[in-house]
Amino acid sequence: MTRHRKRKVHCRKKSHERTEIAMQVGLVGLGKMGFNMRERLRARGHEVIGYDPRPEVTDVASLTELAQRLESPRVVWVMVPAGKITQDTVTELSTVLESGDLVIDGGNSRYSDDRVHGDMLASRGIGYLDCGVSGGVWGLENGYGLMVGGAEADVARALPLFDALRPEGERADGFVHAGPVGAGHYAKMIHNGIEYGLMQAYAEGYELLEAEELVTDVHGVLRAWTKGTVVRSWLLELLVKALGDDPDFAEISGYTADSGEGRWTVQEAINHAVPAPVISAALFARFASRQDDSPAMKAVSALRNQFGGHAVKKAAGEPEIGSGT
């Protein structure tokens, strides 16, 4: 059995109970989320040995040393960027861990990569779980929403860690065993696609409020929506906070990156023939935000001038062409 210690957990009702086992776990990747996850786990009685290439935050010098420090059977949680870094990390872990150990990928990996990683580890007798993690930098205080894919026995083995990381309250309100390997990251991918659409809707509403002279307190309107209304949400609260910190967003540009999960969500919509116009539009809006001078909009402007004589704004302060309405 995985190394553990009994500890007391105070609960108000049975439905809120957490597992009473404190575990030892290796945590690979101590960035913004991984660092806070280490702190939250430690605060709840778990022994966490972290590895990160940055010497100022790591507990060990290498994955090999991490494996040596952990008692068998080991549990290692990976929190590194999706793609090649995750692939390289899981591959190296497959060489330093042993049969009976368990790897949890808590990054934003594409769900289709999970089967590859799971099969590679399974060939060496090592278990694998994929875990979608939501909560960002606020997870340390508020807890993380967790969506897990993998075998029931592996989920049960890691449940004390999931219970420590999830929000207070009933387990089902912040944790789900979504299905077999790949299901956790698939659920997180769709979660992030929905997030794209929600953020875009709030952003467009904000711009409309700013455009109307009748509305003299845009920040106040948004704040008034945070209690009691049908559009209230944590994202809206964060928008209100951001505006309070930086009125009119004077200190930031409109350039908006994407993690890749919005693209994957749109691709899944195509694969399943599921209409997803809102998520798709939100993704394309992010692409548009990165264009200083959109070629597509230049073409639209040129066409309007050609068929209707509508004015065209010339580049670099040149006078307008045409005077159509």
Short mmCIF file of N, CA, C and O in Angstrom, two decimals, residues 83-187:
data_model
loop_
_atom_site.label_atom_id
_atom_site.label_comp_id
_atom_site.label_asym_id
_atom_site.label_seq_id
_atom_site.Cartn_x
_atom_site.Cartn_y
_atom_site.Cartn_z
N GLY A 83 2.11 18.85 -24.26
CA GLY A 83 2.91 18.62 -25.45
C GLY A 83 4.21 17.91 -25.16
O GLY A 83 4.26 16.98 -24.34
N LYS A 84 5.27 18.35 -25.80
CA LYS A 84 6.55 17.65 -25.72
C LYS A 84 7.11 17.60 -24.31
O LYS A 84 7.70 16.58 -23.90
N ILE A 85 6.92 18.68 -23.53
CA ILE A 85 7.46 18.67 -22.16
C ILE A 85 6.79 17.59 -21.33
O ILE A 85 7.45 16.85 -20.60
N THR A 86 5.47 17.47 -21.46
CA THR A 86 4.77 16.41 -20.74
C THR A 86 5.22 15.04 -21.24
O THR A 86 5.48 14.12 -20.45
N GLN A 87 5.30 14.88 -22.56
CA GLN A 87 5.73 13.60 -23.13
C GLN A 87 7.11 13.20 -22.63
O GLN A 87 7.32 12.05 -22.23
N ASP A 88 8.05 14.15 -22.64
CA ASP A 88 9.40 13.85 -22.18
C ASP A 88 9.42 13.51 -20.70
O ASP A 88 10.16 12.62 -20.25
N THR A 89 8.60 14.21 -19.91
CA THR A 89 8.56 13.96 -18.47
C THR A 89 8.00 12.58 -18.17
O THR A 89 8.56 11.83 -17.36
N VAL A 90 6.90 12.24 -18.82
CA VAL A 90 6.30 10.91 -18.59
C VAL A 90 7.24 9.82 -19.05
O VAL A 90 7.38 8.77 -18.40
N THR A 91 7.92 10.04 -20.18
CA THR A 91 8.87 9.03 -20.68
C THR A 91 10.00 8.81 -19.68
O THR A 91 10.38 7.67 -19.40
N GLU A 92 10.55 9.91 -19.14
CA GLU A 92 11.63 9.76 -18.16
C GLU A 92 11.13 9.09 -16.89
O GLU A 92 11.83 8.26 -16.30
N LEU A 93 9.92 9.45 -16.46
CA LEU A 93 9.37 8.81 -15.26
C LEU A 93 9.21 7.30 -15.46
O LEU A 93 9.40 6.52 -14.53
N SER A 94 8.89 6.90 -16.68
CA SER A 94 8.74 5.46 -16.96
C SER A 94 10.04 4.71 -16.74
O SER A 94 10.02 3.48 -16.53
N THR A 95 11.17 5.41 -16.80
CA THR A 95 12.48 4.75 -16.62
C THR A 95 12.97 4.78 -15.18
O THR A 95 13.84 3.98 -14.81
N VAL A 96 12.44 5.71 -14.36
CA VAL A 96 12.93 5.82 -12.97
C VAL A 96 11.92 5.26 -11.97
O VAL A 96 12.29 5.00 -10.81
N LEU A 97 10.67 5.06 -12.39
CA LEU A 97 9.68 4.46 -11.50
C LEU A 97 9.63 2.95 -11.70
O LEU A 97 10.26 2.41 -12.62
N GLU A 98 8.85 2.27 -10.89
CA GLU A 98 8.78 0.81 -10.91
C GLU A 98 7.34 0.33 -10.99
O GLU A 98 6.39 1.10 -10.80
N SER A 99 7.20 -0.95 -11.25
CA SER A 99 5.89 -1.56 -11.28
C SER A 99 5.17 -1.33 -9.95
O SER A 99 5.77 -1.47 -8.88
N GLY A 100 3.90 -0.93 -10.05
CA GLY A 100 3.12 -0.63 -8.85
C GLY A 100 3.03 0.85 -8.54
O GLY A 100 2.21 1.26 -7.72
N ASP A 101 3.88 1.66 -9.19
CA ASP A 101 3.83 3.10 -9.00
C ASP A 101 2.67 3.70 -9.81
O ASP A 101 2.07 3.03 -10.65
N LEU A 102 2.38 4.98 -9.56
CA LEU A 102 1.26 5.65 -10.23
C LEU A 102 1.68 7.05 -10.66
O LEU A 102 2.27 7.80 -9.88
N VAL A 103 1.36 7.40 -11.91
CA VAL A 103 1.62 8.74 -12.44
C VAL A 103 0.27 9.42 -12.70
O VAL A 103 -0.64 8.82 -13.28
N ILE A 104 0.16 10.68 -12.27
CA ILE A 104 -1.03 11.49 -12.53
C ILE A 104 -0.60 12.70 -13.36
O ILE A 104 0.27 13.47 -12.93
N ASP A 105 -1.19 12.87 -14.54
CA ASP A 105 -0.91 14.05 -15.36
C ASP A 105 -2.00 15.07 -15.10
O ASP A 105 -3.14 14.92 -15.53
N GLY A 106 -1.64 16.15 -14.38
CA GLY A 106 -2.61 17.19 -14.05
C GLY A 106 -2.50 18.41 -14.92
O GLY A 106 -3.16 19.42 -14.65
N GLY A 107 -1.69 18.35 -15.98
CA GLY A 107 -1.56 19.48 -16.89
C GLY A 107 -2.70 19.52 -17.90
O GLY A 107 -3.66 18.76 -17.81
N ASN A 108 -2.57 20.38 -18.90
CA ASN A 108 -3.61 20.52 -19.91
C ASN A 108 -3.30 19.70 -21.16
O ASN A 108 -3.42 20.19 -22.29
N SER A 109 -2.91 18.46 -20.97
CA SER A 109 -2.60 17.60 -22.10
C SER A 109 -3.84 17.33 -22.95
O SER A 109 -4.96 17.31 -22.44
N ARG A 110 -3.61 17.09 -24.24
CA ARG A 110 -4.71 16.70 -25.10
C ARG A 110 -5.12 15.27 -24.75
O ARG A 110 -4.26 14.40 -24.53
N TYR A 111 -6.41 15.02 -24.70
CA TYR A 111 -6.90 13.73 -24.21
C TYR A 111 -6.37 12.56 -25.04
O TYR A 111 -6.17 11.45 -24.53
N SER A 112 -6.11 12.80 -26.32
CA SER A 112 -5.62 11.73 -27.17
C SER A 112 -4.20 11.30 -26.81
O SER A 112 -3.77 10.19 -27.14
N ASP A 113 -3.46 12.17 -26.12
CA ASP A 113 -2.11 11.81 -25.67
C ASP A 113 -2.15 10.87 -24.47
O ASP A 113 -1.18 10.16 -24.20
N ASP A 114 -3.26 10.88 -23.75
CA ASP A 114 -3.35 10.09 -22.52
C ASP A 114 -3.25 8.60 -22.79
O ASP A 114 -2.62 7.87 -22.02
N ARG A 115 -3.87 8.13 -23.85
CA ARG A 115 -3.80 6.71 -24.16
C ARG A 115 -2.36 6.29 -24.45
O ARG A 115 -1.91 5.23 -24.00
N VAL A 116 -1.63 7.14 -25.15
CA VAL A 116 -0.23 6.85 -25.46
C VAL A 116 0.58 6.76 -24.17
O VAL A 116 1.35 5.82 -23.95
N HIS A 117 0.41 7.76 -23.30
CA HIS A 117 1.16 7.78 -22.04
C HIS A 117 0.74 6.62 -21.14
O HIS A 117 1.58 5.97 -20.51
N GLY A 118 -0.57 6.37 -21.08
CA GLY A 118 -1.07 5.29 -20.24
C GLY A 118 -0.57 3.93 -20.69
O GLY A 118 -0.16 3.10 -19.86
N ASP A 119 -0.56 3.69 -22.00
CA ASP A 119 -0.09 2.40 -22.53
C ASP A 119 1.40 2.22 -22.28
O ASP A 119 1.86 1.11 -21.94
N MET A 120 2.18 3.31 -22.45
CA MET A 120 3.62 3.21 -22.23
C MET A 120 3.91 2.85 -20.77
O MET A 120 4.74 1.98 -20.48
N LEU A 121 3.23 3.51 -19.85
CA LEU A 121 3.45 3.22 -18.44
C LEU A 121 2.92 1.85 -18.05
O LEU A 121 3.55 1.12 -17.27
N ALA A 122 1.78 1.47 -18.62
CA ALA A 122 1.20 0.17 -18.32
C ALA A 122 2.12 -0.97 -18.71
O ALA A 122 2.16 -2.03 -18.06
N SER A 123 2.90 -0.78 -19.78
CA SER A 123 3.83 -1.82 -20.23
C SER A 123 4.92 -2.08 -19.19
O SER A 123 5.58 -3.12 -19.24
N ARG A 124 5.10 -1.14 -18.28
CA ARG A 124 6.07 -1.30 -17.20
C ARG A 124 5.40 -1.53 -15.85
O ARG A 124 6.05 -1.45 -14.80
N GLY A 125 4.09 -1.73 -15.89
CA GLY A 125 3.36 -2.00 -14.66
C GLY A 125 3.04 -0.77 -13.83
O GLY A 125 2.71 -0.87 -12.65
N ILE A 126 3.13 0.40 -14.46
CA ILE A 126 2.90 1.66 -13.76
C ILE A 126 1.51 2.19 -14.11
O ILE A 126 1.13 2.22 -15.29
N GLY A 127 0.74 2.59 -13.12
CA GLY A 127 -0.59 3.11 -13.36
C GLY A 127 -0.57 4.54 -13.87
O GLY A 127 0.44 5.25 -13.75
N TYR A 128 -1.70 4.97 -14.44
CA TYR A 128 -1.78 6.32 -15.02
C TYR A 128 -3.18 6.89 -14.86
O TYR A 128 -4.17 6.21 -15.13
N LEU A 129 -3.24 8.14 -14.40
CA LEU A 129 -4.48 8.89 -14.34
C LEU A 129 -4.28 10.22 -15.05
O LEU A 129 -3.21 10.83 -14.95
N ASP A 130 -5.28 10.69 -15.77
CA ASP A 130 -5.26 12.04 -16.31
C ASP A 130 -6.25 12.87 -15.51
O ASP A 130 -7.37 12.44 -15.25
N CYS A 131 -5.81 14.06 -15.10
CA CYS A 131 -6.63 14.88 -14.23
C CYS A 131 -6.70 16.31 -14.75
O CYS A 131 -5.68 17.03 -14.73
N GLY A 132 -7.87 16.73 -15.21
CA GLY A 132 -8.08 18.13 -15.55
C GLY A 132 -8.20 18.93 -14.27
O GLY A 132 -8.95 18.55 -13.37
N VAL A 133 -7.45 20.01 -14.17
CA VAL A 133 -7.41 20.83 -12.96
C VAL A 133 -7.83 22.25 -13.30
O VAL A 133 -7.24 22.89 -14.17
N SER A 134 -8.84 22.76 -12.61
CA SER A 134 -9.29 24.14 -12.82
C SER A 134 -9.26 24.88 -11.49
O SER A 134 -9.57 24.32 -10.45
N GLY A 135 -8.89 26.14 -11.56
CA GLY A 135 -8.84 26.95 -10.34
C GLY A 135 -7.79 28.02 -10.40
O GLY A 135 -7.85 29.01 -9.66
N GLY A 136 -6.81 27.83 -11.29
CA GLY A 136 -5.78 28.84 -11.49
C GLY A 136 -5.05 29.21 -10.22
O GLY A 136 -4.88 28.39 -9.30
N VAL A 137 -4.62 30.47 -10.14
CA VAL A 137 -3.83 30.92 -8.99
C VAL A 137 -4.67 31.02 -7.72
O VAL A 137 -4.13 31.17 -6.62
N TRP A 138 -6.00 30.94 -7.86
CA TRP A 138 -6.88 31.03 -6.69
C TRP A 138 -7.10 29.67 -6.03
O TRP A 138 -7.72 29.59 -4.98
N GLY A 139 -6.58 28.61 -6.63
CA GLY A 139 -6.83 27.28 -6.11
C GLY A 139 -6.24 27.03 -4.73
O GLY A 139 -6.78 26.24 -3.96
N LEU A 140 -5.12 27.69 -4.42
CA LEU A 140 -4.50 27.50 -3.11
C LEU A 140 -5.49 27.80 -2.00
O LEU A 140 -5.62 27.06 -1.02
N GLU A 141 -6.23 28.88 -2.15
CA GLU A 141 -7.19 29.29 -1.13
C GLU A 141 -8.55 28.63 -1.31
O GLU A 141 -9.16 28.19 -0.33
N ASN A 142 -9.03 28.56 -2.55
CA ASN A 142 -10.40 28.10 -2.80
C ASN A 142 -10.53 26.63 -3.12
O ASN A 142 -11.64 26.09 -3.08
N GLY A 143 -9.43 25.98 -3.48
CA GLY A 143 -9.49 24.60 -3.94
C GLY A 143 -9.60 24.52 -5.44
O GLY A 143 -9.89 25.52 -6.12
N TYR A 144 -9.39 23.34 -5.99
CA TYR A 144 -9.38 23.12 -7.43
C TYR A 144 -10.52 22.20 -7.85
O TYR A 144 -10.81 21.21 -7.18
N GLY A 145 -11.13 22.52 -9.00
CA GLY A 145 -12.08 21.61 -9.60
C GLY A 145 -11.30 20.51 -10.32
O GLY A 145 -10.38 20.80 -11.08
N LEU A 146 -11.63 19.25 -10.07
CA LEU A 146 -10.85 18.12 -10.58
C LEU A 146 -11.71 17.18 -11.40
O LEU A 146 -12.79 16.76 -10.96
N MET A 147 -11.23 16.83 -12.59
CA MET A 147 -11.90 15.90 -13.50
C MET A 147 -10.91 14.80 -13.83
O MET A 147 -9.90 15.05 -14.48
N VAL A 148 -11.18 13.56 -13.42
CA VAL A 148 -10.18 12.50 -13.48
C VAL A 148 -10.60 11.39 -14.42
O VAL A 148 -11.77 10.98 -14.45
N GLY A 149 -9.62 10.88 -15.19
CA GLY A 149 -9.83 9.71 -16.03
C GLY A 149 -8.86 8.61 -15.65
O GLY A 149 -7.70 8.88 -15.34
N GLY A 150 -9.34 7.35 -15.65
CA GLY A 150 -8.46 6.24 -15.31
C GLY A 150 -9.21 5.11 -14.62
O GLY A 150 -10.43 5.17 -14.46
N ALA A 151 -8.46 4.12 -14.18
CA ALA A 151 -9.04 2.94 -13.53
C ALA A 151 -9.55 3.30 -12.14
O ALA A 151 -8.96 4.11 -11.43
N GLU A 152 -10.64 2.65 -11.75
CA GLU A 152 -11.26 2.91 -10.46
C GLU A 152 -10.28 2.71 -9.31
O GLU A 152 -10.23 3.50 -8.37
N ALA A 153 -9.47 1.64 -9.38
CA ALA A 153 -8.53 1.35 -8.29
C ALA A 153 -7.48 2.44 -8.16
O ALA A 153 -7.09 2.81 -7.04
N ASP A 154 -7.01 2.97 -9.28
CA ASP A 154 -6.02 4.05 -9.24
C ASP A 154 -6.63 5.33 -8.68
O ASP A 154 -5.98 6.07 -7.94
N VAL A 155 -7.87 5.61 -9.05
CA VAL A 155 -8.56 6.80 -8.52
C VAL A 155 -8.72 6.67 -7.01
O VAL A 155 -8.47 7.62 -6.26
N ALA A 156 -9.13 5.51 -6.55
CA ALA A 156 -9.33 5.30 -5.11
C ALA A 156 -8.01 5.47 -4.36
O ALA A 156 -7.98 6.03 -3.25
N ARG A 157 -6.93 5.01 -4.95
CA ARG A 157 -5.61 5.11 -4.32
C ARG A 157 -5.19 6.57 -4.13
O ARG A 157 -4.59 6.93 -3.12
N ALA A 158 -5.52 7.43 -5.11
CA ALA A 158 -5.11 8.83 -5.05
C ALA A 158 -6.17 9.73 -4.43
O ALA A 158 -5.98 10.95 -4.35
N LEU A 159 -7.27 9.16 -3.96
CA LEU A 159 -8.38 9.97 -3.46
C LEU A 159 -8.00 10.92 -2.32
O LEU A 159 -8.52 12.04 -2.27
N PRO A 160 -7.11 10.53 -1.40
CA PRO A 160 -6.72 11.50 -0.37
C PRO A 160 -6.11 12.78 -0.95
O PRO A 160 -6.32 13.87 -0.41
N LEU A 161 -5.38 12.66 -2.06
CA LEU A 161 -4.80 13.84 -2.71
C LEU A 161 -5.91 14.68 -3.34
O LEU A 161 -5.91 15.91 -3.23
N PHE A 162 -6.83 14.01 -4.03
CA PHE A 162 -7.93 14.73 -4.65
C PHE A 162 -8.77 15.45 -3.60
O PHE A 162 -9.21 16.59 -3.81
N ASP A 163 -9.01 14.78 -2.48
CA ASP A 163 -9.81 15.40 -1.41
C ASP A 163 -9.11 16.63 -0.83
O ASP A 163 -9.76 17.59 -0.43
N ALA A 164 -7.78 16.59 -0.75
CA ALA A 164 -7.04 17.72 -0.21
C ALA A 164 -7.05 18.91 -1.16
O ALA A 164 -7.06 20.07 -0.73
N LEU A 165 -7.07 18.63 -2.45
CA LEU A 165 -6.98 19.69 -3.45
C LEU A 165 -8.34 20.30 -3.80
O LEU A 165 -8.42 21.48 -4.15
N ARG A 166 -9.40 19.52 -3.74
CA ARG A 166 -10.70 20.03 -4.16
C ARG A 166 -11.25 21.04 -3.17
O ARG A 166 -10.76 21.16 -2.04
N PRO A 167 -12.30 21.81 -3.56
CA PRO A 167 -12.89 22.78 -2.64
C PRO A 167 -13.59 22.10 -1.47
O PRO A 167 -13.88 20.90 -1.50
N GLU A 168 -13.85 22.88 -0.42
CA GLU A 168 -14.62 22.37 0.71
C GLU A 168 -16.03 22.02 0.26
O GLU A 168 -16.52 22.52 -0.74
N GLY A 169 -16.69 21.17 1.03
CA GLY A 169 -18.05 20.78 0.70
C GLY A 169 -18.12 19.35 0.20
O GLY A 169 -17.20 18.55 0.38
N GLU A 170 -19.22 19.03 -0.45
CA GLU A 170 -19.40 17.67 -0.94
C GLU A 170 -18.44 17.37 -2.08
O GLU A 170 -18.19 18.22 -2.94
N ARG A 171 -17.91 16.17 -2.08
CA ARG A 171 -16.91 15.79 -3.08
C ARG A 171 -17.43 15.97 -4.50
O ARG A 171 -16.72 16.47 -5.38
N ALA A 172 -18.67 15.62 -4.75
CA ALA A 172 -19.22 15.68 -6.10
C ALA A 172 -19.34 17.10 -6.64
O ALA A 172 -19.50 17.29 -7.85
N ASP A 173 -19.24 18.10 -5.77
CA ASP A 173 -19.32 19.49 -6.21
C ASP A 173 -17.99 20.02 -6.73
O ASP A 173 -17.94 21.14 -7.25
N GLY A 174 -16.92 19.25 -6.58
CA GLY A 174 -15.62 19.72 -7.06
C GLY A 174 -14.73 18.63 -7.59
O GLY A 174 -13.58 18.88 -7.96
N PHE A 175 -15.27 17.39 -7.67
CA PHE A 175 -14.47 16.26 -8.13
C PHE A 175 -15.37 15.28 -8.88
O PHE A 175 -16.50 15.02 -8.49
N VAL A 176 -14.82 14.74 -9.98
CA VAL A 176 -15.54 13.69 -10.70
C VAL A 176 -14.56 12.69 -11.29
O VAL A 176 -13.51 13.08 -11.81
N HIS A 177 -14.88 11.42 -11.16
CA HIS A 177 -14.20 10.39 -11.93
C HIS A 177 -14.98 10.28 -13.23
O HIS A 177 -16.02 9.64 -13.29
N ALA A 178 -14.47 10.95 -14.26
CA ALA A 178 -15.24 11.15 -15.49
C ALA A 178 -15.32 9.93 -16.38
O ALA A 178 -16.21 9.85 -17.23
N GLY A 179 -14.42 8.96 -16.21
CA GLY A 179 -14.40 7.79 -17.08
C GLY A 179 -13.01 7.20 -17.15
O GLY A 179 -12.17 7.47 -16.29
N PRO A 180 -12.73 6.38 -18.17
CA PRO A 180 -11.41 5.76 -18.31
C PRO A 180 -10.35 6.79 -18.71
O PRO A 180 -10.63 7.99 -18.85
N VAL A 181 -9.13 6.31 -18.90
CA VAL A 181 -8.01 7.18 -19.27
C VAL A 181 -8.39 8.06 -20.47
O VAL A 181 -8.91 7.58 -21.47
N GLY A 182 -8.16 9.35 -20.33
CA GLY A 182 -8.50 10.33 -21.36
C GLY A 182 -9.74 11.14 -21.03
O GLY A 182 -9.89 12.28 -21.50
N ALA A 183 -10.63 10.59 -20.21
CA ALA A 183 -11.90 11.27 -19.91
C ALA A 183 -11.70 12.55 -19.11
O ALA A 183 -12.43 13.53 -19.28
N GLY A 184 -10.71 12.55 -18.21
CA GLY A 184 -10.48 13.73 -17.40
C GLY A 184 -10.03 14.92 -18.22
O GLY A 184 -10.56 16.03 -18.09
N HIS A 185 -9.07 14.70 -19.11
CA HIS A 185 -8.59 15.78 -19.95
C HIS A 185 -9.61 16.17 -21.01
O HIS A 185 -9.67 17.34 -21.43
N TYR A 186 -10.44 15.22 -21.45
CA TYR A 186 -11.51 15.58 -22.39
C TYR A 186 -12.49 16.52 -21.70
O TYR A 186 -12.90 17.55 -22.27
N ALA A 187 -12.87 16.19 -20.47
CA ALA A 187 -13.79 17.05 -19.73
C ALA A 187 -13.20 18.44 -19.51
O ALA A 187 -13.89 19.45 -19.64
#
